[in-house]
mmCIF file of C-alpha atoms and ligand atoms in Angstrom:
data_model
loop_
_atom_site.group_PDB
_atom_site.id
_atom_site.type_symbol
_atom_site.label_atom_id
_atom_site.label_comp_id
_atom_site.label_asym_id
_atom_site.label_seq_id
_atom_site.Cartn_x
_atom_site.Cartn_y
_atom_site.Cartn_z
ATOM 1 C CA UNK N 11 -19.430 6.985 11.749
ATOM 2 C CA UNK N 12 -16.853 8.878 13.124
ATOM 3 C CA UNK N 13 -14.272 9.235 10.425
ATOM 4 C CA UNK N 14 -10.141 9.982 10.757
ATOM 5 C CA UNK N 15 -9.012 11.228 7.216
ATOM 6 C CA UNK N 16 -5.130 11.369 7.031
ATOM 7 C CA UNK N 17 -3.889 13.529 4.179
ATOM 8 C CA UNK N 18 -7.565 15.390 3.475
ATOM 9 C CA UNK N 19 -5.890 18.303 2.466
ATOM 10 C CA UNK N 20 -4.976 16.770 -0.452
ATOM 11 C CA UNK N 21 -6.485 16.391 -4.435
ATOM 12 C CA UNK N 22 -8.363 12.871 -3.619
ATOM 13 C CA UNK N 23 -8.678 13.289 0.285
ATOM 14 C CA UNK N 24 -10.685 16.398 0.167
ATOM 15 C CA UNK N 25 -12.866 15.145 -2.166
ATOM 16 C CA UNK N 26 -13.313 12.045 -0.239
ATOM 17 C CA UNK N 27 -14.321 14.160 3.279
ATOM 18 C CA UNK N 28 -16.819 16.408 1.022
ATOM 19 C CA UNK N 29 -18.532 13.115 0.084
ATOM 20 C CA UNK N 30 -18.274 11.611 3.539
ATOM 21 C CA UNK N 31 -19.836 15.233 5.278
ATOM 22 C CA UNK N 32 -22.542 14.742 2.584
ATOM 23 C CA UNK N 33 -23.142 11.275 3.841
ATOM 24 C CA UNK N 34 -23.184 12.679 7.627
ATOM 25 C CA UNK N 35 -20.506 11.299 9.090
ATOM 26 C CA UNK N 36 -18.040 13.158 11.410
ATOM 27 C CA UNK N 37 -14.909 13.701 10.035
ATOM 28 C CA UNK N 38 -11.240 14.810 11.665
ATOM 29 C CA UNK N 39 -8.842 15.605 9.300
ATOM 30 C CA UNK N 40 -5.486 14.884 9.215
ATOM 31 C CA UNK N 41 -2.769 16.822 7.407
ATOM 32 C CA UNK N 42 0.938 17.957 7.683
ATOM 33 C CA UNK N 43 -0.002 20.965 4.831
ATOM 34 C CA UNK N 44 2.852 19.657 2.642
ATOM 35 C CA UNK N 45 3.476 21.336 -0.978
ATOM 36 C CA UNK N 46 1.003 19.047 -2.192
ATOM 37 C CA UNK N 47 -1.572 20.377 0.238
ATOM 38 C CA UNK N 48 -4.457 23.471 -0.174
ATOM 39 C CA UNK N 49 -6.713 24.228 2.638
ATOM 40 C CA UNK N 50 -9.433 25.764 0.208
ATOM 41 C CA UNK N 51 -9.878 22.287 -1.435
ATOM 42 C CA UNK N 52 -11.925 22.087 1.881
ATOM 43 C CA UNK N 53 -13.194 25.550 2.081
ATOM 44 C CA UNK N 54 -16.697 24.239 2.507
ATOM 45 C CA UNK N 55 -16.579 21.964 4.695
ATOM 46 C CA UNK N 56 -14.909 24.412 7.429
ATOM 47 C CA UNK N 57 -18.305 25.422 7.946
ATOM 48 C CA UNK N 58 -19.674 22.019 8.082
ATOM 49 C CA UNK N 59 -20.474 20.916 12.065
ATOM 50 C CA UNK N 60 -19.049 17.630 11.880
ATOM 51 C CA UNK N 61 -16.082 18.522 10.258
ATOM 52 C CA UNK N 62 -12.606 19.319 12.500
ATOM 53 C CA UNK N 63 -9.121 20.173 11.349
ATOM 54 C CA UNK N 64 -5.560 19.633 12.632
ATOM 55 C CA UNK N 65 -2.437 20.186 11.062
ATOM 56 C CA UNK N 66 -0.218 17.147 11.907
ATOM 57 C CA UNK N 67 2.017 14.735 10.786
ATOM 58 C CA UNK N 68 1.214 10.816 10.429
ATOM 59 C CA UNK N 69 5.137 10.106 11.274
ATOM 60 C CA UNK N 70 4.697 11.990 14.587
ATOM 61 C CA UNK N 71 3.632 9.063 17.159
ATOM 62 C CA UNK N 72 2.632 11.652 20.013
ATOM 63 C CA UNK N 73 0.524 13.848 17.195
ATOM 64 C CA UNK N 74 -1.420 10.724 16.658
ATOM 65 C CA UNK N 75 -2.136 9.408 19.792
ATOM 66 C CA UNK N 76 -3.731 12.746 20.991
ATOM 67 C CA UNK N 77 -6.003 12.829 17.206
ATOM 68 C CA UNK N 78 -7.012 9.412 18.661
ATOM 69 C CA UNK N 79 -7.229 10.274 22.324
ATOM 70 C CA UNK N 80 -9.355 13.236 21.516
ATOM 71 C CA UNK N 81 -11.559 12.544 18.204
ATOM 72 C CA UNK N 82 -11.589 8.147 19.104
ATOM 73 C CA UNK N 83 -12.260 7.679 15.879
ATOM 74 C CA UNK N 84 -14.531 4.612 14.308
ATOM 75 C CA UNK N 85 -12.328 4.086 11.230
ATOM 76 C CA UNK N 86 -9.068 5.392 9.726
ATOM 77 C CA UNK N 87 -8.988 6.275 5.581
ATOM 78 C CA UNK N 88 -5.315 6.942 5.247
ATOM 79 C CA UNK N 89 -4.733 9.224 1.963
ATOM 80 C CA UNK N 90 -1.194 11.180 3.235
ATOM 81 C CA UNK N 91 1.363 10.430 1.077
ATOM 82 C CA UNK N 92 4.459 11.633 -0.883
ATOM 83 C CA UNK N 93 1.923 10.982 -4.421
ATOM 84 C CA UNK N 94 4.447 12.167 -7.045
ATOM 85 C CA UNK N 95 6.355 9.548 -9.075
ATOM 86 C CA UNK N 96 8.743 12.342 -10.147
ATOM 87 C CA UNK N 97 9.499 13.157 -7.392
ATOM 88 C CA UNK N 98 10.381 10.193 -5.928
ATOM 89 C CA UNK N 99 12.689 9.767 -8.741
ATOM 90 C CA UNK N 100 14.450 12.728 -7.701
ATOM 91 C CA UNK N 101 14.370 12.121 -3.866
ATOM 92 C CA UNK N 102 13.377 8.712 -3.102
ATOM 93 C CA UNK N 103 14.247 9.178 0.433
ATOM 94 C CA UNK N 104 11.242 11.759 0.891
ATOM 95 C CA UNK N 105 9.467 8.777 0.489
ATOM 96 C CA UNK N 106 10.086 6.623 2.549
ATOM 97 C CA UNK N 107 8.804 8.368 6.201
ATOM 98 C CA UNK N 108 5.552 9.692 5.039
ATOM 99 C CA UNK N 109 4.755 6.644 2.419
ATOM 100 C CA UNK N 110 6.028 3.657 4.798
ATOM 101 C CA UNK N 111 6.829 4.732 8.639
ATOM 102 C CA UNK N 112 3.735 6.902 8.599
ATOM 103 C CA UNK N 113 1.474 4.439 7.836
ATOM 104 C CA UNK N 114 3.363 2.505 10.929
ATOM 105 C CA UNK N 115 2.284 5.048 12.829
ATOM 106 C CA UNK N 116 -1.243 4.987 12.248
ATOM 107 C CA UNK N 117 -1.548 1.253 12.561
ATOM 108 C CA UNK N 118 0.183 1.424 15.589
ATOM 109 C CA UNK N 119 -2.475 3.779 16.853
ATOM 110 C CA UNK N 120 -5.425 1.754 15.465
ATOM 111 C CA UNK N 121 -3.933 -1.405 16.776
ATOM 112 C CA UNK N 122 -3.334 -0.368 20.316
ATOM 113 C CA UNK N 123 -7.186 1.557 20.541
ATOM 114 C CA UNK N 124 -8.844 -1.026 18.131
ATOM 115 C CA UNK N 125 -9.946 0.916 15.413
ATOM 116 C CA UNK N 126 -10.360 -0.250 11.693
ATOM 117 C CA UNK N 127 -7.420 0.802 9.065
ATOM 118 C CA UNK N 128 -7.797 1.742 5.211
ATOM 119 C CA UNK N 129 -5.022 2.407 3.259
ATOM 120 C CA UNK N 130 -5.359 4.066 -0.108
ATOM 121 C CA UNK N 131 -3.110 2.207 -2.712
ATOM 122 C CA UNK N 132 -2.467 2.254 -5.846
ATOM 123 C CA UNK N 133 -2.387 0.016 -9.333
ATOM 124 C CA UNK N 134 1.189 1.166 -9.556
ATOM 125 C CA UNK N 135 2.193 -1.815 -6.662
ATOM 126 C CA UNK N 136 1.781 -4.503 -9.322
ATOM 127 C CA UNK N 137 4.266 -3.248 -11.800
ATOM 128 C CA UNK N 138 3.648 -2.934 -16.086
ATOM 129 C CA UNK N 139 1.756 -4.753 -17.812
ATOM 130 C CA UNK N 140 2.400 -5.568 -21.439
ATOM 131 C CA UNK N 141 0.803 -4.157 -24.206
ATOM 132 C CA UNK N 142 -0.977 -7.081 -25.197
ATOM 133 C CA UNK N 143 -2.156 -8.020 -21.932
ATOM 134 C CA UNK N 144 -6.040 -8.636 -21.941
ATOM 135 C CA UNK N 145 -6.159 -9.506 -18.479
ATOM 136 C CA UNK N 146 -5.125 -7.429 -15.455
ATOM 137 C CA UNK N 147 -3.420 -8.187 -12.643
ATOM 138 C CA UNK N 148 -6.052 -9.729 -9.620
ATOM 139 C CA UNK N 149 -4.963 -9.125 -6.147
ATOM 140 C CA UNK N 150 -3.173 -11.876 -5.941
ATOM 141 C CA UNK N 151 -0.786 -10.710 -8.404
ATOM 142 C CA UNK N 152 3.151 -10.462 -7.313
ATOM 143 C CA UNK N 153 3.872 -6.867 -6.475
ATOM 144 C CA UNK N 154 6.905 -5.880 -8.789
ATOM 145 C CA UNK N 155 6.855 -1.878 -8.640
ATOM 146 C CA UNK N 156 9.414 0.033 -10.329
ATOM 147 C CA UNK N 157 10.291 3.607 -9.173
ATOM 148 C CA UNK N 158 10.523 4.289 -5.552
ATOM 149 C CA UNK N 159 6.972 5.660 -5.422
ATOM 150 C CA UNK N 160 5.288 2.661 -6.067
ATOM 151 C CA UNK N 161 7.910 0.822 -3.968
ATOM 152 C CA UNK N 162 7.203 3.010 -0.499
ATOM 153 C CA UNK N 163 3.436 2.400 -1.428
ATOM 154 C CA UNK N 164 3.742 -1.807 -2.122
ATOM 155 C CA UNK N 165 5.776 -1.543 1.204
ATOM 156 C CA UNK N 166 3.005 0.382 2.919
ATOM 157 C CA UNK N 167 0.708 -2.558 2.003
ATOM 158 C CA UNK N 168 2.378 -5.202 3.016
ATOM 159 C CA UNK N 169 3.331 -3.798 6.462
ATOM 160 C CA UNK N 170 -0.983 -2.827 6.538
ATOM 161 C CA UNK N 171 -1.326 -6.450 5.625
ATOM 162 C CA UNK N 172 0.935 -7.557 8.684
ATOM 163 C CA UNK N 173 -1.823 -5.859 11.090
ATOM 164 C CA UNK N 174 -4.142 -7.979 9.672
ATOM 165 C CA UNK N 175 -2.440 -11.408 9.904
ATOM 166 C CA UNK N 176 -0.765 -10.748 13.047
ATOM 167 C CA UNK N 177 -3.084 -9.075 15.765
ATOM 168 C CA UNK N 178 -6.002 -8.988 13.635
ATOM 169 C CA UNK N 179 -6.789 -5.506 13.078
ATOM 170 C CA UNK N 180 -9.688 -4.992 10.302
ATOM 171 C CA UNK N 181 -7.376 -4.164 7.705
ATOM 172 C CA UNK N 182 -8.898 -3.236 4.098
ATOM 173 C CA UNK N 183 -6.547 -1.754 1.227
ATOM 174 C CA UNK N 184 -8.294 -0.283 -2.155
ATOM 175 C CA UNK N 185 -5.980 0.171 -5.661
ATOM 176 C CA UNK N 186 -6.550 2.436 -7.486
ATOM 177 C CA UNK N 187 -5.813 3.813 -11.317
ATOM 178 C CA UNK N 188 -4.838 7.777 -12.219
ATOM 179 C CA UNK N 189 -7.760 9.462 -10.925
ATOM 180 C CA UNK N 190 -9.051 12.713 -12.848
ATOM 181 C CA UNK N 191 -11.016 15.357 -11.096
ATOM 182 C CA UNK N 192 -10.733 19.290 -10.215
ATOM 183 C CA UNK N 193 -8.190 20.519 -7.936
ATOM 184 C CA UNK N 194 -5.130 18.100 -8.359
ATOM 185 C CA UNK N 195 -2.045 20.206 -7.780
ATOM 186 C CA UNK N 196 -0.589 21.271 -11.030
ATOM 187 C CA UNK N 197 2.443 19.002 -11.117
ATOM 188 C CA UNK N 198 -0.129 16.326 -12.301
ATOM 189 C CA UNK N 199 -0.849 15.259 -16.074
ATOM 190 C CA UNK N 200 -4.295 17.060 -16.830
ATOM 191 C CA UNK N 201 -4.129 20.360 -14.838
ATOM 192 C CA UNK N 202 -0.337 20.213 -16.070
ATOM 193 C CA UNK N 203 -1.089 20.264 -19.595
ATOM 194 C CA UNK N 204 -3.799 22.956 -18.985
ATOM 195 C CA UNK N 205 -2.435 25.585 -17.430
ATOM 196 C CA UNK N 206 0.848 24.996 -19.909
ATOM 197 C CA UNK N 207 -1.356 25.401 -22.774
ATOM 198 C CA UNK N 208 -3.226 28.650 -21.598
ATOM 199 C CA UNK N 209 -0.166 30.425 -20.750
ATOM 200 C CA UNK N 210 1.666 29.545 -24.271
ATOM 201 C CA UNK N 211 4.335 27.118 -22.039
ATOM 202 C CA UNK N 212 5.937 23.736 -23.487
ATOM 203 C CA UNK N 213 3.974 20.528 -23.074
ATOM 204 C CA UNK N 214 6.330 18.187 -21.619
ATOM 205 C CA UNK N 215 6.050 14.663 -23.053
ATOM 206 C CA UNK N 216 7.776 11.927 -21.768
ATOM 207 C CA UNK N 217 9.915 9.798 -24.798
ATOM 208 C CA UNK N 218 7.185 8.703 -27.652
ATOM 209 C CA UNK N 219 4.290 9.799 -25.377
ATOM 210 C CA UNK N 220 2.423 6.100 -25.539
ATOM 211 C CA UNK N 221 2.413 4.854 -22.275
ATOM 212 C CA UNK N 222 -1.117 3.905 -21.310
ATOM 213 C CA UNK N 223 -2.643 4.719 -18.274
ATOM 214 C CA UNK N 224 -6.210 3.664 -16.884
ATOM 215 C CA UNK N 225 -8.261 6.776 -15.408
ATOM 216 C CA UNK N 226 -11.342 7.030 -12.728
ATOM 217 C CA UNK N 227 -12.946 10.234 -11.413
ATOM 218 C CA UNK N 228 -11.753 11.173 -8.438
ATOM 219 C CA UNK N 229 -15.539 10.605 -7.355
ATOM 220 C CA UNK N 230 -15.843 7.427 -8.765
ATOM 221 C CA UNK N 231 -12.828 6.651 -6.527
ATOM 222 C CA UNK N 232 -14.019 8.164 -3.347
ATOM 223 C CA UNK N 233 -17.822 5.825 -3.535
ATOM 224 C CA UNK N 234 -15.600 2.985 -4.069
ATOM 225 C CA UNK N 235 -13.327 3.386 -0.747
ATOM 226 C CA UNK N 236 -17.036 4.293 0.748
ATOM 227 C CA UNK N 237 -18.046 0.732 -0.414
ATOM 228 C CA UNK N 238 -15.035 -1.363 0.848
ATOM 229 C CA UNK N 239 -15.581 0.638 4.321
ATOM 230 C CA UNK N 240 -18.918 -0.467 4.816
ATOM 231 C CA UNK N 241 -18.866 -3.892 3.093
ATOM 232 C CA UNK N 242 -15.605 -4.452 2.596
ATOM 233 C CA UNK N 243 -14.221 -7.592 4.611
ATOM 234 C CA UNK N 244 -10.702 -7.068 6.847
ATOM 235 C CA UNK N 245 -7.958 -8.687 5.482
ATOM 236 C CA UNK N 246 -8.901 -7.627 1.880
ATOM 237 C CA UNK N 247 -7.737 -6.050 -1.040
ATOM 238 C CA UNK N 248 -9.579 -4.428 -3.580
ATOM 239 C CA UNK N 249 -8.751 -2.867 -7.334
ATOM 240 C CA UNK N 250 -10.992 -0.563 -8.475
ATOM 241 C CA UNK N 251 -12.262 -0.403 -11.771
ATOM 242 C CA UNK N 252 -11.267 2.240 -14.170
ATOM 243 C CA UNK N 253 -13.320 3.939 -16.569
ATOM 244 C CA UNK N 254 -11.023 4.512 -19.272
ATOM 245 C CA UNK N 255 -7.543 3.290 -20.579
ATOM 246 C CA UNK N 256 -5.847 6.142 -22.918
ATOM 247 C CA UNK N 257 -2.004 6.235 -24.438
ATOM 248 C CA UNK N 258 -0.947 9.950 -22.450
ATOM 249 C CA UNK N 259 -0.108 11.597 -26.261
ATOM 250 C CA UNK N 260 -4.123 10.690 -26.941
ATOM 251 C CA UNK N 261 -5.078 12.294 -23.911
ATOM 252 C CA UNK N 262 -3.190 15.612 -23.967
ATOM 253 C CA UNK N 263 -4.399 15.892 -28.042
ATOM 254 C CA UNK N 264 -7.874 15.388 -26.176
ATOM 255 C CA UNK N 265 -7.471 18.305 -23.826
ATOM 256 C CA UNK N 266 -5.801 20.359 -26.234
ATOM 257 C CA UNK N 267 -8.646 19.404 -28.747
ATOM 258 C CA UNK N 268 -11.152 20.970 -26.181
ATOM 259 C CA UNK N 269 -9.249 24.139 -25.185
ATOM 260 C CA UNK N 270 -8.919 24.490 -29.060
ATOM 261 C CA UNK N 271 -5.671 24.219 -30.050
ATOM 262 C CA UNK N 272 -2.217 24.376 -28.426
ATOM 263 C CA UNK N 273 -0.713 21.023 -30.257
ATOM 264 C CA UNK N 274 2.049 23.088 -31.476
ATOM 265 C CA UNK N 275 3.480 23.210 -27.456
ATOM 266 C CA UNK N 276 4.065 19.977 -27.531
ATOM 267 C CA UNK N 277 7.888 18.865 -27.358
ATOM 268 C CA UNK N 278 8.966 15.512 -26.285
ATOM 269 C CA UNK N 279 11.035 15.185 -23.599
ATOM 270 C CA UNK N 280 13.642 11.771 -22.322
ATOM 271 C CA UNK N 281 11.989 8.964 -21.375
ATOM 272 C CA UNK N 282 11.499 8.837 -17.076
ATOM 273 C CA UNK N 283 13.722 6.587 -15.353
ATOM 274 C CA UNK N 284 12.445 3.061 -15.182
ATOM 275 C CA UNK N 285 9.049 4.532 -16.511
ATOM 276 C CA UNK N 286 6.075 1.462 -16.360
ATOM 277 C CA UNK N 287 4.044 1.466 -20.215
ATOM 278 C CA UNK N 288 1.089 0.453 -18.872
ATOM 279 C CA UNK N 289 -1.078 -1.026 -15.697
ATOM 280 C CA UNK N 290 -4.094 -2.795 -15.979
ATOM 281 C CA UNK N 291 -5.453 -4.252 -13.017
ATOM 282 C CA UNK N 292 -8.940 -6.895 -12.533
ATOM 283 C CA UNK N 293 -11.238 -5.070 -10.910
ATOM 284 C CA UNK N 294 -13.882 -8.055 -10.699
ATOM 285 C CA UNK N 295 -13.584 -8.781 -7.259
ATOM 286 C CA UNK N 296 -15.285 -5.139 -6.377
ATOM 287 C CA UNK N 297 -17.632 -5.446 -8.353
ATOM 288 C CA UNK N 298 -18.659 -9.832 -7.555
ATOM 289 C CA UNK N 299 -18.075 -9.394 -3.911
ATOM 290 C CA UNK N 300 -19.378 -5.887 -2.846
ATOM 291 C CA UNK N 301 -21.304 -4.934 -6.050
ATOM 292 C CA UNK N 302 -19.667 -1.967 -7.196
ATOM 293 C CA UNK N 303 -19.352 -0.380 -10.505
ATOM 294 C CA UNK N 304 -18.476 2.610 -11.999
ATOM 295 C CA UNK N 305 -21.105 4.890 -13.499
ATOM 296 C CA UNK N 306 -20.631 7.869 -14.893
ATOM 297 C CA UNK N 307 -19.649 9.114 -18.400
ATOM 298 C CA UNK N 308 -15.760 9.170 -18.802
ATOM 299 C CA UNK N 309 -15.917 11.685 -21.485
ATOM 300 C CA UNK N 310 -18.571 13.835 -20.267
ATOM 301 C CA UNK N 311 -16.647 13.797 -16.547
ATOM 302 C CA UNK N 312 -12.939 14.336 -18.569
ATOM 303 C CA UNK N 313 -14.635 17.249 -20.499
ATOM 304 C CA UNK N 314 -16.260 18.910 -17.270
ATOM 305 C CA UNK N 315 -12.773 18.290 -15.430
ATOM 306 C CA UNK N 316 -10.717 20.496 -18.699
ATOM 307 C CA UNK N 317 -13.251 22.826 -18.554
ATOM 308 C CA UNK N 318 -12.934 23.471 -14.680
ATOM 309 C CA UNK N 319 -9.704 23.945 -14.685
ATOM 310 C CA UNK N 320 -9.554 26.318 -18.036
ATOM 311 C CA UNK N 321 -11.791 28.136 -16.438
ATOM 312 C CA UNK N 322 -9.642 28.931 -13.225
ATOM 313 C CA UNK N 323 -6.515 29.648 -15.834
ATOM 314 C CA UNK N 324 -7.651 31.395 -18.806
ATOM 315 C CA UNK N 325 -6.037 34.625 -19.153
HETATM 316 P P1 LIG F 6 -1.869 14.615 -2.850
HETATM 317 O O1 LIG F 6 -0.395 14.733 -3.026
HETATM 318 O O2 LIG F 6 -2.761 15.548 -3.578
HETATM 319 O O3 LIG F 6 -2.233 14.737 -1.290
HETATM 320 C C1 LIG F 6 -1.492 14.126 -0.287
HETATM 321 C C2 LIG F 6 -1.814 14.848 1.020
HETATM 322 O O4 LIG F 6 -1.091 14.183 2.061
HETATM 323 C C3 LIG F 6 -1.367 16.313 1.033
HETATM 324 O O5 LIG F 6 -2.413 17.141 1.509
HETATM 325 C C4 LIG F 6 -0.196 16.329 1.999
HETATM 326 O O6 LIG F 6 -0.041 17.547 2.718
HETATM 327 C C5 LIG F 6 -0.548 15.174 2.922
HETATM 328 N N1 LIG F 6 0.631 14.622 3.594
HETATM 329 C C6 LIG F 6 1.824 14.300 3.031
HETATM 330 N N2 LIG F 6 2.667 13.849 3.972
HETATM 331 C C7 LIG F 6 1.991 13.865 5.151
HETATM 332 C C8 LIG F 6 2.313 13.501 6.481
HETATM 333 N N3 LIG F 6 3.514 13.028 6.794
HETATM 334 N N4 LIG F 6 1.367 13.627 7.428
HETATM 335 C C9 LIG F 6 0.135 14.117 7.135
HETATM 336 N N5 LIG F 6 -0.216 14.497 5.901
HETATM 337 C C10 LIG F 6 0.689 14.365 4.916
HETATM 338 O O7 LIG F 6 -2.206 13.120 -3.202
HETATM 339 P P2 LIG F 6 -3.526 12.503 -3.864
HETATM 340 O O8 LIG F 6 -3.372 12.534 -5.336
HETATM 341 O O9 LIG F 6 -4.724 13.083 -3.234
HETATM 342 O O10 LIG F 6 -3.368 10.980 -3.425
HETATM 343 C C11 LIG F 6 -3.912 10.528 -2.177
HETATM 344 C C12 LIG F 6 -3.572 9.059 -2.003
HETATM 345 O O11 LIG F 6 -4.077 8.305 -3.092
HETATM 346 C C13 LIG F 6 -2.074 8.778 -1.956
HETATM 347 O O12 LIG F 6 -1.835 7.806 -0.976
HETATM 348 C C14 LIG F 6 -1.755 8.213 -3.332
HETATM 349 O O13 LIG F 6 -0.679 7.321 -3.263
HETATM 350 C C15 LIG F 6 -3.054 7.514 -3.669
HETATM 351 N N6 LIG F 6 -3.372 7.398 -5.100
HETATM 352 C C16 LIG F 6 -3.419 8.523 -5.872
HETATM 353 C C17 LIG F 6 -3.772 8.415 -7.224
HETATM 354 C C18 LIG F 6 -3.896 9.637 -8.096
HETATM 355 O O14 LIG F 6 -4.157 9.496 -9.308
HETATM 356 N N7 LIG F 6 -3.764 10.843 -7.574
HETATM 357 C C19 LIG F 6 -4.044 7.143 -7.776
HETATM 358 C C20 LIG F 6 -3.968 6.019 -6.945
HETATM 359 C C21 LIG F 6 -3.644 6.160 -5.600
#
């Protein structure tokens, strides 16, 4: 299949169009080469025949309709977004073009040639869940984000949804939870709390440090969108099952555990804005409809992750 990847340059994109190479289709990537973005992340697939490259923005109508004019792709995996909750607590404007009118854009283009849409989305849509909360939110849940992040992406799938109900373009969203994996810019939780622990820097710790957070490997991830685009029915979401669920104080002790010490860094830090203590989503419908599970050994895959990225920092 002849693949469009929007935002490849990214942490989960470029592991996505590795996978998708390996599985021989052709991919075009898509990328505006924001901060967030780092062209070696797809080093090896430069060489790879059925892999092309163009530097471009998803807001930029006329950009897109030549990618389509000249690749005509078979199917559209969008992963370009503004990803940091941060920073859209900081800026929430920067949000809004990339995360909502960009994704316009695209379905705009994949209306008017015909061509299948995924969006990437993300757990954070549905809002917190309480603590004591067995059961997480299905689907069908009410989308209550809180910080502009999760806001621009809700609004992305709603307006994806639209496409669906009104002309009928195959339309298929995936959710997922924090996703672990080598290469995620350092502004992220794990390589974050690495790289501040090799180089003797404060670990940053948001109020009393036990928010929970569900995690999948960024692989895991990527064969899940890879199921819902070849079984995955149009007009359908799907959460995707995470692997673990860990308070974000338990983690960092974890990596800090494995690099072999560093606990003395950490210093807690006020509380983000409007900051969610926990998602949990149902994942069952992934798994009952299209047969997909996770596999894979959190620990082991959490471990290998530290380790890669220790090994890229240690002094
Ligand atoms: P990332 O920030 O690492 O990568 C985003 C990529 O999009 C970057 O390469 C950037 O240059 C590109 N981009 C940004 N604006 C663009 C534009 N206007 N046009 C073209 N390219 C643009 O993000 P990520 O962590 O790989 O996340 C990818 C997707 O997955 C996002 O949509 C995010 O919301 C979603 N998601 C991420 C996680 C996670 O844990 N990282 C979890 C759930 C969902």
């Amino acid at each position: 299949m002849k693949l469009l990847v929007t935002g490849g340059a990214g942490f989960i994109g470029s592991h996505f169009i590795r996978q998708m190479l390996r599985e021989e289709h052709a991919v075009c990537c898509v990328d505006k080469l924001t901060y967030a973005a780092d062209l070696q992340r797809l080093q090896d697939c430069r060489e790879h025949p059925a892999f092309s490259f163009m530097q471009g923005d998803i807001c930029d109508p006329a950009a897109m309709k030549e990618v389509f004019e000249d690749f005509q792709p078979e199917h559209v995996v969008n992963f370009a977004a503004q990803s940091h909750v941060d920073r859209s607590i900081a800026d929430p404007l920067i949000f809004i073009p990339t995360n909502v009118e960009g994704v316009g854009v695209l379905l705009e283009q994949c209306r008017r040639q015909g061509v299948p849409f995924h969006q990437i989305s993300t757990d954070e849509v549905y809002g917190p869940v309480s603590p004591a909360e067995e059961q997480g939110r299905s689907e069908q849940a009410l989308l209550l984000p809180s910080n502009p992040y999760s806001a621009s992406k809700a609004s992305a799938d709603l307006l994806a949804l639209s496409y669906f109900r009104t002309y009928g373009l195959p339309v298929t969203i995936t959710r997922s939870c924090n996703n672990f994996g080598q290469s995620q810019h350092r502004e992220k939780l794990i390589p974050m709390v690495v790289y501040h622990a090799l180089h003797g820097l404060t670990i940053p710790v948001y109020g009393d440090g036990q928010q929970r957070r569900c995690w999948i490997s960024v692989q895991e991830h990527c064969r899940a969108v890879a199921t819902v685009l070849e079984r995955g029915r149009p007009g359908e979401i799907y959460n995707i099952a995470p692997q673990a669920e860990l308070e974000n104080l338990a983690l960092i002790h974890r990596i800090l555990d494995q690099l072999g010490g560093g606990h003395h860094l950490i210093r807690r830090v006020e509380d983000r804005l409007g900051h969610d203590r926990r998602y949990q989503i149902d994942a069952e419908k992934i798994h009952r409809k299209l047969g997909f599970q996770t596999k894979g050994d959190f620990e082991q895959e959490l471990s290998r992750c530290i380790g890669w990225y220790a090994q890229q920092w240690r002094p």
